[in-house]
Tab-separated table of C-alpha atoms and ligand atoms in Angstrom:
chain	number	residue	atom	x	y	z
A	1	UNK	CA	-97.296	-19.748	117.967
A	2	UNK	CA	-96.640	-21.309	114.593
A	3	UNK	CA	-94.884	-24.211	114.391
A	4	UNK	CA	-91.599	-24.324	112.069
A	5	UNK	CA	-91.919	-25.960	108.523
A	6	UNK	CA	-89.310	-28.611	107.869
A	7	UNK	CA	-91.059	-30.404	110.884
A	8	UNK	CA	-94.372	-29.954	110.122
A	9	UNK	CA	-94.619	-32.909	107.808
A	10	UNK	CA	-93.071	-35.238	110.802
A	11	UNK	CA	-95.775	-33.986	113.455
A	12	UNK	CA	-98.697	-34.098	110.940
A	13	UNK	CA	-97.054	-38.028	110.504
A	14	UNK	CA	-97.500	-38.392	114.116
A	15	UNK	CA	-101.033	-37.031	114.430
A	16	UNK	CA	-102.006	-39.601	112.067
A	17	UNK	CA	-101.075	-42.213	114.238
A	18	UNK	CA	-102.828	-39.982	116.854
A	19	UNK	CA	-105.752	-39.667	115.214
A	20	UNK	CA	-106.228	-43.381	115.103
A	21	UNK	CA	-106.079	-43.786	118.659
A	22	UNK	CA	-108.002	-41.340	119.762
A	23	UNK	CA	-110.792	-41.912	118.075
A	24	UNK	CA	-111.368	-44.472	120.497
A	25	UNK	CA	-111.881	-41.279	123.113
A	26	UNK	CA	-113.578	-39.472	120.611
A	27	UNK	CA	-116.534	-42.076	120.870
A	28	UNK	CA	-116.336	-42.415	124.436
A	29	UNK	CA	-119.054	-40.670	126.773
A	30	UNK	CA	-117.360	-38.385	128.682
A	31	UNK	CA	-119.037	-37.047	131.880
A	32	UNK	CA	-119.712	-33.696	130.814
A	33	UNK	CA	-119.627	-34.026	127.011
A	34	UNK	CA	-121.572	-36.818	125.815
A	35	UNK	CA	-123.827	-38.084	122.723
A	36	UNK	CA	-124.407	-36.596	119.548
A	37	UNK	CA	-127.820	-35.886	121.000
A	38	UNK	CA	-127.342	-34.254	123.944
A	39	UNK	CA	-127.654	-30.193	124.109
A	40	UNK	CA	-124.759	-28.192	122.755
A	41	UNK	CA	-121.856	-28.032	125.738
A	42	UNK	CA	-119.850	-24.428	126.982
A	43	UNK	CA	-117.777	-23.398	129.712
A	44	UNK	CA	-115.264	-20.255	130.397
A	45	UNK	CA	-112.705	-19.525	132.060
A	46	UNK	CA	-110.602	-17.016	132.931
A	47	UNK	CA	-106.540	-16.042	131.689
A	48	UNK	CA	-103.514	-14.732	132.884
A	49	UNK	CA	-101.721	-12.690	131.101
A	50	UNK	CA	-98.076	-13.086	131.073
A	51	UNK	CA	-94.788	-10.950	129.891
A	52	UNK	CA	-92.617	-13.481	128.241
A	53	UNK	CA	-89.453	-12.935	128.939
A	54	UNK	CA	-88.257	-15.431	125.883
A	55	UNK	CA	-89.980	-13.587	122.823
A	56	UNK	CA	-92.772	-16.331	120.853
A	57	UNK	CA	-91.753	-14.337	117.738
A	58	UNK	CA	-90.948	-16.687	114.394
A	59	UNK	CA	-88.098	-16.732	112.961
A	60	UNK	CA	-86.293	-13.883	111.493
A	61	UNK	CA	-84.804	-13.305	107.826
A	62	UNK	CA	-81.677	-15.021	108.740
A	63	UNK	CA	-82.511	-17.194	111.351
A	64	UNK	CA	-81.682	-15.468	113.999
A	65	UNK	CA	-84.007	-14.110	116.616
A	66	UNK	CA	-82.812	-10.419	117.040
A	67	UNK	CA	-85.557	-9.602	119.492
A	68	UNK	CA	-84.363	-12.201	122.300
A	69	UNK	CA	-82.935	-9.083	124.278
A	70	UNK	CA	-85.343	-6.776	123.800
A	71	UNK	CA	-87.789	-5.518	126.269
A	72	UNK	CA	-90.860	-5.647	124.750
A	73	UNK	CA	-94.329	-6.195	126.323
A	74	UNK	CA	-94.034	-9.846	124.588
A	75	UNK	CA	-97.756	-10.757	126.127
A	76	UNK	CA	-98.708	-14.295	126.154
A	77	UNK	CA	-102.358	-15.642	127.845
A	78	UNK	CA	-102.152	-18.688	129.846
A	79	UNK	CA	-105.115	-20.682	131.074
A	80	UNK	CA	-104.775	-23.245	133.992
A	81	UNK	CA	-105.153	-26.856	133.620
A	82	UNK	CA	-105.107	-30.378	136.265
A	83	UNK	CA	-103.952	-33.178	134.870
A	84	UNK	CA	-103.793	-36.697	136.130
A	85	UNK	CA	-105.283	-37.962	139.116
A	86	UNK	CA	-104.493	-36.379	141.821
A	87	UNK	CA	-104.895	-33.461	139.761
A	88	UNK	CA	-102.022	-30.850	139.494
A	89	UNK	CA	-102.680	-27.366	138.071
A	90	UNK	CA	-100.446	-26.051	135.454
A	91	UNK	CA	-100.555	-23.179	133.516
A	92	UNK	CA	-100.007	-23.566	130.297
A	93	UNK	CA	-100.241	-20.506	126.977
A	94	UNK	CA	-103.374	-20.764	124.699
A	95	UNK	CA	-102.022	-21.191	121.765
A	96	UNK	CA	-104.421	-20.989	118.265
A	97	UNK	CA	-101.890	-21.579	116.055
A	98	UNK	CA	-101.001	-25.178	117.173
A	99	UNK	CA	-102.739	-28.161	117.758
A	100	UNK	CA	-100.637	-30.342	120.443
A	101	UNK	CA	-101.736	-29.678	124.120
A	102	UNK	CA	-98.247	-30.441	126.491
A	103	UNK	CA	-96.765	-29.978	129.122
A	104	UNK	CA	-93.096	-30.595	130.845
A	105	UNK	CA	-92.949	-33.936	132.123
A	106	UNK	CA	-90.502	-35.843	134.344
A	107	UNK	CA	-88.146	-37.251	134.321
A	108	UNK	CA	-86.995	-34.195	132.501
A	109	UNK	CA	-83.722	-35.023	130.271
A	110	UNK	CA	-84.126	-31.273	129.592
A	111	UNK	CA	-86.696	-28.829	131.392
A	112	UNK	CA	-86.758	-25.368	131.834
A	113	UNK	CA	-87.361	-23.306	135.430
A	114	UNK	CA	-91.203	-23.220	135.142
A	115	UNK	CA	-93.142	-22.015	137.948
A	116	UNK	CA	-94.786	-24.437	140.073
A	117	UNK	CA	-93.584	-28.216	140.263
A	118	UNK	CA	-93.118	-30.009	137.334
A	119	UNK	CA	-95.546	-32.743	136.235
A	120	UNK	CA	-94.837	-36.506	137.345
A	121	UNK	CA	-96.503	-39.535	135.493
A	122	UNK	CA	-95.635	-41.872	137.633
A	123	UNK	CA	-97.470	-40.469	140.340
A	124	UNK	CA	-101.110	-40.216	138.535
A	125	UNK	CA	-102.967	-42.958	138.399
A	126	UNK	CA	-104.645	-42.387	135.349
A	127	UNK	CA	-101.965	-41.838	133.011
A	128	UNK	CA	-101.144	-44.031	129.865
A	129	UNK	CA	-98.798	-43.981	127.382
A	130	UNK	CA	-99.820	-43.948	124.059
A	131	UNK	CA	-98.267	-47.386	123.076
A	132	UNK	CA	-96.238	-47.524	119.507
A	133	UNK	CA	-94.453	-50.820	117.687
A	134	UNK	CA	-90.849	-49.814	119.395
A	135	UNK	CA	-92.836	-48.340	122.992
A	136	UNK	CA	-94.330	-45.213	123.974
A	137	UNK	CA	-95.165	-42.725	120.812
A	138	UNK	CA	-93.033	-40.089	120.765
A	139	UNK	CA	-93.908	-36.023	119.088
A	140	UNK	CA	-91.653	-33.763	118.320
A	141	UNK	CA	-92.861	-30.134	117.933
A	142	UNK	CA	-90.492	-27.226	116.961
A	143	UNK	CA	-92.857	-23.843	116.488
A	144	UNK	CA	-91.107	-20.882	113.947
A	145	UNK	CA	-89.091	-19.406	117.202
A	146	UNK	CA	-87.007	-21.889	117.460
A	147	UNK	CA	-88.826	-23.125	120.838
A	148	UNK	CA	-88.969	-26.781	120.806
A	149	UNK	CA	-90.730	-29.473	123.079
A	150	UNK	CA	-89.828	-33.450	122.665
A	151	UNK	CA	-91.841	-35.894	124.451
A	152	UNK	CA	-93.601	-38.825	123.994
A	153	UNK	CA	-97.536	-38.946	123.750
A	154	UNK	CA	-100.340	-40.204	126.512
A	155	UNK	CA	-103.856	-40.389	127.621
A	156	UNK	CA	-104.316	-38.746	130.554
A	157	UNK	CA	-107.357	-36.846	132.441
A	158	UNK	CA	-107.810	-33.090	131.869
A	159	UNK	CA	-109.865	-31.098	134.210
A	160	UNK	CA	-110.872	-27.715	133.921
A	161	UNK	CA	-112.308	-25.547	136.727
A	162	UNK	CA	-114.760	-23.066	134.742
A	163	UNK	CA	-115.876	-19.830	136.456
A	164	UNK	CA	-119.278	-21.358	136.611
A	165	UNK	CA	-117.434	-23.703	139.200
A	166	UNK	CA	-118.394	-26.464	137.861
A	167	UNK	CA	-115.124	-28.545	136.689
A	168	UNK	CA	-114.852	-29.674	133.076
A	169	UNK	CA	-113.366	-33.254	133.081
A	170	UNK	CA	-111.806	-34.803	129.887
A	171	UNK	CA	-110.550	-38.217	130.433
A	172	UNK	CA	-108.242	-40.037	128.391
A	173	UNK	CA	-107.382	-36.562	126.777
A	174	UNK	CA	-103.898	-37.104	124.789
A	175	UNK	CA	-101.373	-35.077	125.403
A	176	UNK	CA	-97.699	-34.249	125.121
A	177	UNK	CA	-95.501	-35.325	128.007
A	178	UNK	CA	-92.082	-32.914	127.620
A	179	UNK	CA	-88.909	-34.211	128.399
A	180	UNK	CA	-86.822	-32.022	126.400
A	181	UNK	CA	-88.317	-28.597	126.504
A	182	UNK	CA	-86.349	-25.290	125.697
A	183	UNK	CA	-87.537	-21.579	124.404
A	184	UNK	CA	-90.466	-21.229	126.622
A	185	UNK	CA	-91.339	-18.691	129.315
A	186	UNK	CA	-90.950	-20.164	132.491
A	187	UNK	CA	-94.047	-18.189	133.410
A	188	UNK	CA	-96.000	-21.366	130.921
A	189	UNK	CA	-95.842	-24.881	132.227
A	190	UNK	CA	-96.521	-25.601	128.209
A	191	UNK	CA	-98.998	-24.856	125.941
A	192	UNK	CA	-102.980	-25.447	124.929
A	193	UNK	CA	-103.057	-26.325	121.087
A	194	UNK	CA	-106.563	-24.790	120.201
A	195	UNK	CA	-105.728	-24.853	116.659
A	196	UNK	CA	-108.518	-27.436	114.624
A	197	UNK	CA	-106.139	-30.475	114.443
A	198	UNK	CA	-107.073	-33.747	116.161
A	199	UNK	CA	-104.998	-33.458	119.464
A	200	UNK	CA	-105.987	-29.891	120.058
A	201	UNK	CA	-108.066	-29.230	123.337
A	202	UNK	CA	-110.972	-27.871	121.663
A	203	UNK	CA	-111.141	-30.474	119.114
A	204	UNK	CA	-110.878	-33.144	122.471
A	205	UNK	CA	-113.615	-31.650	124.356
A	206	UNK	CA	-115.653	-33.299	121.546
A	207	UNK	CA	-118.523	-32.817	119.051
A	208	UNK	CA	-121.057	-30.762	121.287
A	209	UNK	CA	-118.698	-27.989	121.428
A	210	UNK	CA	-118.865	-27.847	118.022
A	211	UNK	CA	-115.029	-26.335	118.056
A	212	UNK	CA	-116.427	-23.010	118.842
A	213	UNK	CA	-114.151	-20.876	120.950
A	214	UNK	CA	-113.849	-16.940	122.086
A	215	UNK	CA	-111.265	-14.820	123.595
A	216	UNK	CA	-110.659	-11.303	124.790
A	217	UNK	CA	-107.535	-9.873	125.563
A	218	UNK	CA	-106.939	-7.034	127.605
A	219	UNK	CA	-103.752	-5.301	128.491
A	220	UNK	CA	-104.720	-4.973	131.732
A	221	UNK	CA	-107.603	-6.979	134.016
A	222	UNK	CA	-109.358	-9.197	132.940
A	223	UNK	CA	-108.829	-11.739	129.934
A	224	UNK	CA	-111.147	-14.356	129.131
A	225	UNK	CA	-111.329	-17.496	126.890
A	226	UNK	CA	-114.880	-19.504	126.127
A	227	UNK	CA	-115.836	-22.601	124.480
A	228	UNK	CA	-118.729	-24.149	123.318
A	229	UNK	CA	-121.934	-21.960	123.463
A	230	UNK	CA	-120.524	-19.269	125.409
A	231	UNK	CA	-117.898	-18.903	122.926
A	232	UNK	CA	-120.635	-17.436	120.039
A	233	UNK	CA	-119.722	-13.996	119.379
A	234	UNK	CA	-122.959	-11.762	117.694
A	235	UNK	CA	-124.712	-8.495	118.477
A	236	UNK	CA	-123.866	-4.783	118.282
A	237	UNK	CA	-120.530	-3.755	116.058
A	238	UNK	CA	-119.962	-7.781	115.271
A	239	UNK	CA	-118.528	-8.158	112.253
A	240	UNK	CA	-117.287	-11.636	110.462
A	241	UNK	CA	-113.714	-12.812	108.539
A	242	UNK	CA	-114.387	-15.968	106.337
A	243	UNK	CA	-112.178	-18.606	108.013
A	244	UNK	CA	-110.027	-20.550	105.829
A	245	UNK	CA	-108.822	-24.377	106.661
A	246	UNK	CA	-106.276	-25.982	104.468
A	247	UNK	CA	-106.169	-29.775	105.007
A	248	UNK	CA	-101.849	-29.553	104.272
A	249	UNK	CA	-101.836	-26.772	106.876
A	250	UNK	CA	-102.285	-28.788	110.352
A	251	UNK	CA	-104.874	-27.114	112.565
A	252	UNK	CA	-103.993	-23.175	111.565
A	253	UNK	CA	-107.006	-20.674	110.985
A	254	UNK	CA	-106.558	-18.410	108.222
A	255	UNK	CA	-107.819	-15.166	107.304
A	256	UNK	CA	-107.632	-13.393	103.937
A	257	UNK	CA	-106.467	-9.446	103.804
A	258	UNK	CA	-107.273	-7.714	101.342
A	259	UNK	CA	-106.374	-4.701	102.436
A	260	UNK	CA	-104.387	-2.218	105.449
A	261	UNK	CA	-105.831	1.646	106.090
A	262	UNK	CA	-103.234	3.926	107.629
A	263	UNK	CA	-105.502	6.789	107.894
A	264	UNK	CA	-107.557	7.343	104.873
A	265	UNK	CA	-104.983	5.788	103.054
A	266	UNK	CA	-105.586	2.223	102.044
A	267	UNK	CA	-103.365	-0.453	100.841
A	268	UNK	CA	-104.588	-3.234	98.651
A	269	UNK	CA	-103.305	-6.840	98.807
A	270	UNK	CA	-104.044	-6.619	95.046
A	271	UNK	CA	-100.812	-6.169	92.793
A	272	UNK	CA	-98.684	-8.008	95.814
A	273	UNK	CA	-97.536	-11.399	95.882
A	274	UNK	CA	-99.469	-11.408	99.034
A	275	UNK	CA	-102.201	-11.011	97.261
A	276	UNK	CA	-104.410	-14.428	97.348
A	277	UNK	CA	-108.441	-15.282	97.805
A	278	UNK	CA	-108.073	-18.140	99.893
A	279	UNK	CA	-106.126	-17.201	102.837
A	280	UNK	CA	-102.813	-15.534	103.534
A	281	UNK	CA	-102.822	-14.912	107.104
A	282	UNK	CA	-102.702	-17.053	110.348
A	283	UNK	CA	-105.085	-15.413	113.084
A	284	UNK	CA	-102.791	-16.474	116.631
A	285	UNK	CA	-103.370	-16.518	120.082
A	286	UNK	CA	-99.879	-17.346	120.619
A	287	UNK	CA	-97.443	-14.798	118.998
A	288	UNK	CA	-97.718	-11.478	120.197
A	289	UNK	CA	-96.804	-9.065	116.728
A	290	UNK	CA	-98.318	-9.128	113.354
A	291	UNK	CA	-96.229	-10.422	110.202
A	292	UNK	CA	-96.728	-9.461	107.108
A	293	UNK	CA	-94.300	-10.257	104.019
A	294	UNK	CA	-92.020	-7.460	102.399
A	295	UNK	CA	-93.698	-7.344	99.259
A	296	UNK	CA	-96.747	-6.124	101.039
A	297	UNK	CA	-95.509	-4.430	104.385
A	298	UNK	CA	-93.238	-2.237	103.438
A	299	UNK	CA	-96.032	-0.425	101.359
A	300	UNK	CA	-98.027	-0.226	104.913
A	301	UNK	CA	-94.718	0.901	106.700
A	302	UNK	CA	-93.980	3.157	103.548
A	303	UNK	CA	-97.791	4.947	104.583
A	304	UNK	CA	-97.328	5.041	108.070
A	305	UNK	CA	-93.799	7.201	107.235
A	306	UNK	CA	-95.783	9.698	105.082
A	307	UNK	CA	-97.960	10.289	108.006
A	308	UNK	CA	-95.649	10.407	111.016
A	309	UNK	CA	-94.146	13.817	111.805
A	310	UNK	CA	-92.065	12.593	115.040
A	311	UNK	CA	-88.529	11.720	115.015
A	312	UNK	CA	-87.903	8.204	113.965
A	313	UNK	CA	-86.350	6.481	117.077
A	314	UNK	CA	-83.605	3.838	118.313
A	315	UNK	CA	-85.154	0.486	117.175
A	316	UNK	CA	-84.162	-2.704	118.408
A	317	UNK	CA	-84.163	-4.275	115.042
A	318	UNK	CA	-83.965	-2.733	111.509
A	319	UNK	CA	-86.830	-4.746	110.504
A	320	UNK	CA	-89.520	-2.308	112.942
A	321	UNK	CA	-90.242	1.116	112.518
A	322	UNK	CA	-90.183	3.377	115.624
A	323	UNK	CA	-90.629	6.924	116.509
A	324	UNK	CA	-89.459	8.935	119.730
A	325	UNK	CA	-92.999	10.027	120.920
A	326	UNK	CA	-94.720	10.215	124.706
A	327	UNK	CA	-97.616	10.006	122.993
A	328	UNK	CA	-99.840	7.666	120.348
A	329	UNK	CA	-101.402	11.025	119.153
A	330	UNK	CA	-98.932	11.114	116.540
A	331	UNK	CA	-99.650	8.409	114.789
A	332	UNK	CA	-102.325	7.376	112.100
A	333	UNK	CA	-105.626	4.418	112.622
A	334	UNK	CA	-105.197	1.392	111.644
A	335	UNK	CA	-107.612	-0.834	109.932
A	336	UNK	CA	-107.335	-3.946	108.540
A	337	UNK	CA	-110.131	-4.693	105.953
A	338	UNK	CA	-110.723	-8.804	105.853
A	339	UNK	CA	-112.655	-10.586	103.129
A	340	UNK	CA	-115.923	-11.558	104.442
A	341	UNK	CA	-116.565	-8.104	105.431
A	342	UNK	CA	-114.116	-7.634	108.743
A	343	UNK	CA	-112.882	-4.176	108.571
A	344	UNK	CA	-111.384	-4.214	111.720
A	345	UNK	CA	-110.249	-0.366	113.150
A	346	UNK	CA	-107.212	-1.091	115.322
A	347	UNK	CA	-107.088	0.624	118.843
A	348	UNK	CA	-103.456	2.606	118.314
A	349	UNK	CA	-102.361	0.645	121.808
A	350	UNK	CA	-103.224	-2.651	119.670
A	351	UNK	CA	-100.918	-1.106	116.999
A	352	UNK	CA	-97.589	1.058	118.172
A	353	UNK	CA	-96.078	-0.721	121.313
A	354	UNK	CA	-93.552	0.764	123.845
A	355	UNK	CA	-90.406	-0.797	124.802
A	356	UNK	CA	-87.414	0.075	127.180
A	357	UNK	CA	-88.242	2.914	129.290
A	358	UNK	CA	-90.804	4.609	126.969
A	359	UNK	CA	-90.520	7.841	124.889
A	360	UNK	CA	-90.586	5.352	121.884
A	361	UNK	CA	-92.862	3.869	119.982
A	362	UNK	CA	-92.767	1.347	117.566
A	363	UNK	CA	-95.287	-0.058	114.831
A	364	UNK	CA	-96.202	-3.684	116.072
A	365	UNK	CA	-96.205	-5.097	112.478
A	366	UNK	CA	-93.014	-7.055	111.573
A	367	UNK	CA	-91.773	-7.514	107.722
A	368	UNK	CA	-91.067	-11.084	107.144
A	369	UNK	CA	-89.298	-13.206	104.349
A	370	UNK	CA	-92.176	-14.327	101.713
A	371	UNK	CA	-91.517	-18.115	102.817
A	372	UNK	CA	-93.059	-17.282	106.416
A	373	UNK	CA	-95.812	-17.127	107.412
A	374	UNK	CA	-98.266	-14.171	107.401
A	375	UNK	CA	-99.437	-13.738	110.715
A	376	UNK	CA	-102.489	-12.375	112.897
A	377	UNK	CA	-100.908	-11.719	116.613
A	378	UNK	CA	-102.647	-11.454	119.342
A	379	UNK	CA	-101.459	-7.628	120.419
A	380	UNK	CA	-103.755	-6.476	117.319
A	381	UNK	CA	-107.022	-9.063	118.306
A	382	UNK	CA	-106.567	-6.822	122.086
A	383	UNK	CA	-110.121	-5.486	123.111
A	384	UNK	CA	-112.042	-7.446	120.563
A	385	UNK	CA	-114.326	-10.375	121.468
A	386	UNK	CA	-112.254	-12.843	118.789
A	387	UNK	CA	-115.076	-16.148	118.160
A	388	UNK	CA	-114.071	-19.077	115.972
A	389	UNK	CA	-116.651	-21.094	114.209
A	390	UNK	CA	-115.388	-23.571	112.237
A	391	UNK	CA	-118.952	-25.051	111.326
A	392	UNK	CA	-119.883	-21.464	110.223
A	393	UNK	CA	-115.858	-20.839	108.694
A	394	UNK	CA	-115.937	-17.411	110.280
A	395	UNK	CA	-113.864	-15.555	112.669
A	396	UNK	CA	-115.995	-12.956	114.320
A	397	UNK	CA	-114.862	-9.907	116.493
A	398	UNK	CA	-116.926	-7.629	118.778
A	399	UNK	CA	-115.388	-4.575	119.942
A	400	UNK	CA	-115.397	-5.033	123.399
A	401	UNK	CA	-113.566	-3.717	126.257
A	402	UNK	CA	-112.337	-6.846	127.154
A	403	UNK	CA	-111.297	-6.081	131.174
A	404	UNK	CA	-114.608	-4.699	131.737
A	405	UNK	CA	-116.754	-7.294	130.027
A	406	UNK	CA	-116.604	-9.448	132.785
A	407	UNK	CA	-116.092	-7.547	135.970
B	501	NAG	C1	-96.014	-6.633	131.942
B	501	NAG	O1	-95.493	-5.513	131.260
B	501	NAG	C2	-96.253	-4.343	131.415
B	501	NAG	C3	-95.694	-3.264	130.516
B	501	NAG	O2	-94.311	-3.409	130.336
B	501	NAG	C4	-96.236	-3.940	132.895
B	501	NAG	O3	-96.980	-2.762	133.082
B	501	NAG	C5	-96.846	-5.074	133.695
B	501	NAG	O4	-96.775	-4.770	135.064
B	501	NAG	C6	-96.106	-6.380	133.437
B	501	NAG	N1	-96.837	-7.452	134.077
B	501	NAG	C7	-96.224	-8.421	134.742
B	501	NAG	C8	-97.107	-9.463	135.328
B	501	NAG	O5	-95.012	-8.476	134.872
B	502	NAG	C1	-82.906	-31.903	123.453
B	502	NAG	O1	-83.164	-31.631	122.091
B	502	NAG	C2	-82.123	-30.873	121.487
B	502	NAG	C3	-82.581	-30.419	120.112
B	502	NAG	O2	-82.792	-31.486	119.276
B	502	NAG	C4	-80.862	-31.717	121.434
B	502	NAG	O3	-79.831	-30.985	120.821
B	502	NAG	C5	-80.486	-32.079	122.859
B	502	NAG	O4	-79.383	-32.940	122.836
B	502	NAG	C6	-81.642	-32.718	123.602
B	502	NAG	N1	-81.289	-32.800	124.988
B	502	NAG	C7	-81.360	-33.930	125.677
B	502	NAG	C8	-80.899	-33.856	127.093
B	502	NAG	O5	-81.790	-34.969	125.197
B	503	NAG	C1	-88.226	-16.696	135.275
B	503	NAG	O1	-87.221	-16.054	134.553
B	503	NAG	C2	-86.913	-14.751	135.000
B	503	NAG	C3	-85.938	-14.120	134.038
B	503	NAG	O2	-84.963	-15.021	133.628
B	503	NAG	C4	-86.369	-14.842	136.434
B	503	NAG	O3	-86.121	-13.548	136.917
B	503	NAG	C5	-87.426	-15.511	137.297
B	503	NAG	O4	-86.906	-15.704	138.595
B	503	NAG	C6	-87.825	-16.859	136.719
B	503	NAG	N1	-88.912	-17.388	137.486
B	503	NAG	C7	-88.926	-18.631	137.902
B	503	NAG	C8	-90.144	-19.070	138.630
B	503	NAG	O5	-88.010	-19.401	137.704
């Protein structure tokens, strides 16, 4: 999920203070992570997937989010989490575009119905409030669907049960405790911040992991998420996206596209205002479709319509393009050609989705208003090893059937 602009500038304020205080934890020894001189760390574990029944889509042209009764197969991937001591599992959506890890906290002013019992401070002994001049620090994130979480901030121990077995502790790991929570699934108990700023888990589990992480989603089975050294992503059918960090642009990855194929048929970036060389697109974990801006996706949609025979179908929104069809055979490859040298040939599952009771498909890219962001979802990255190297700045992908891979 991306997280809305007006309040960008007030979080990235409060992950300054952040960043102060945690760099006390930074150069602590943890148990498992350790010295600058110790091997190189890794771990994975394994995701559930999740149908959201509250859409993690950005907000619309006007403001709105049309989608919000919609059936769509609005997937999010949750990983489970303890925190405090005793430990209590949550599960909580991985979520690259962000860098806060929180959760719902009591005493809730304003929770929603999550599964499993809600999170209590007082009863965890190693909990502490990140202290401020006026008392406990509070954050304040609001992502681009309007979702919002309010909190205040604290140190608190993380552990992390790997499928190796062997638990990944992270003491004194800040994090958001959520007193006013509202737009979330109630499948999530909150959400893992992976993106690269300082409060994100993968920047927390310290310098031996080197921020390397690796996903692969499948629609069905199996979905996995690695960090560390079992997150590298190389060998057969690998191919790498130059990664793009902007220091203004707290913790998101981008990629640059240069161009869409639908078919034979491809589209250049070039000649659109989308057009740039530095990065123009989010790649996100945590918002299912892909956005692209008018200028540039209505050319795409424009290609797919020259292509499509079928009757175009009911949509549930003007802004998606959908065809009454029982079948993907219909419709043309995708491929999405990313500087660096990622041409990336969409599975047509990862690119027309079904919704209601079926006999219609619809195109999974959204048109968005120039001032929003471009963005990567995760129901195009389905069925590809995704690795993030921000030493390297590259995004890798292996095609990879991602519910077998591990089986
Ligand atoms: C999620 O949605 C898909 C397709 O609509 C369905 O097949 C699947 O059973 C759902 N999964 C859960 C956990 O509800
Ligand atoms: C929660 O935050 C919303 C949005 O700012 C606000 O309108 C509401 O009053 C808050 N609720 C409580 C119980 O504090
Ligand atoms: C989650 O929300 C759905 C739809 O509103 C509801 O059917 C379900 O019972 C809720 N689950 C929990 C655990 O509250």
């Amino acid at each position: 999920m991306i997280m809305a602009l007006p309040l960008q500038i007030f979080i990235t304020y409060f992950l300054l203070i952040t960043a102060t205080a945690s760099s006390r934890f930074h150069s602590k020894p943890l148990d498992a992570a350790p010295s600058p001189t110790s091997p190189p760390a890794g771990f994975t574990i394994e995701l559930t997937r999740s149908n959201s029944s509250s859409p993690r889509l950005p907000n619309d042209v006007d403001g709105s989010s049309p989608y919000a009764d919609t059936v769509f197969d609005d997937a999010s991937y949750l990983m489970k989490l303890q925190i405090g001591t005793p430990p209590v599992e949550i599960e909580a959506e991985i979520d690259t575009g962000s860098s806060i890890v929180w959760t719902q906290c009591q005493p809730c002013a304003n929770c929603y119905n999550q599964k499993g019992p809600i999170f209590d401070p007082s009863k965890s002994s190693t909990y502490k409030p990140q202290k401020c001049d006026d008392g406990p620090c509070p954050y304040d994130a609001t992502y681009a669907d309007k979702s919002y979480t309010k909190g205040t901030y604290a140190f608190e121990t993380v552990t992390i049960q790997s499928t190796s077995g062997q638990p990944f502790v992270m003491p004194e790991t800040l994090i958001g405790c959520g007193h006013n929570n509202s737009g979330f699934s109630n499948a999530s108990s909150g959400i893992v911040g992976l993106g690269w700023g300082s409060s994100s888990l993968i920047t927390q589990m310290g310098e031996n992991f080197l921020g390397l992480l690796s996903y692969c989603f499948s629609g069905q089975g199996t979905s996995k998420i690695n960090f560390g050294t079992n997150a590298l992503v190389s060998g057969d059918g690998t191919v790498s996206a130059n990664m793009f960090i902007k220091t203004e642009k707290q913790g998101f990855y981008y990629l640059n596209l240069e161009a869409v194929s639908v078919g034979d048929n491809r589209i250049e970036t070039l000649g659109t205002p989308f057009h740039a060389l530095d990065g123009n697109m989010v790649i996100d974990s945590g918002t299912t479709f892909t956005y692209m801006p008018e200028s540039y996706c209505g050319e795409v949609k424009e290609a797919v319509e020259s292509v499509v025979k079928a009757e175009r179908g009911a949509s549930p929104s003007d802004n998606l393009l959908c065809y009454n069809s029982d079948t993907l055979d219909v419709f043309p490859v995708i491929t999405m050609h990313f500087s660096g040298g990622a041409d990336l040939v969409l599975d047509k599952y990862n690119t027309y989705v079904t919704y209601g009771a079926g006999g219609v498909y619809c195109l999974a890219f959204m048109c968005t208003d120039p001032t929003s962001y471009a963005i990567f979802g995760n129901r195009a990255q389905h069925n590809f090893l995704v690795g993030y190297d921000p030493s390297s700045l590259l995004v890798s992908f292996k095609p990879t059937d991602c519910s077998s891979l591990w089986s």
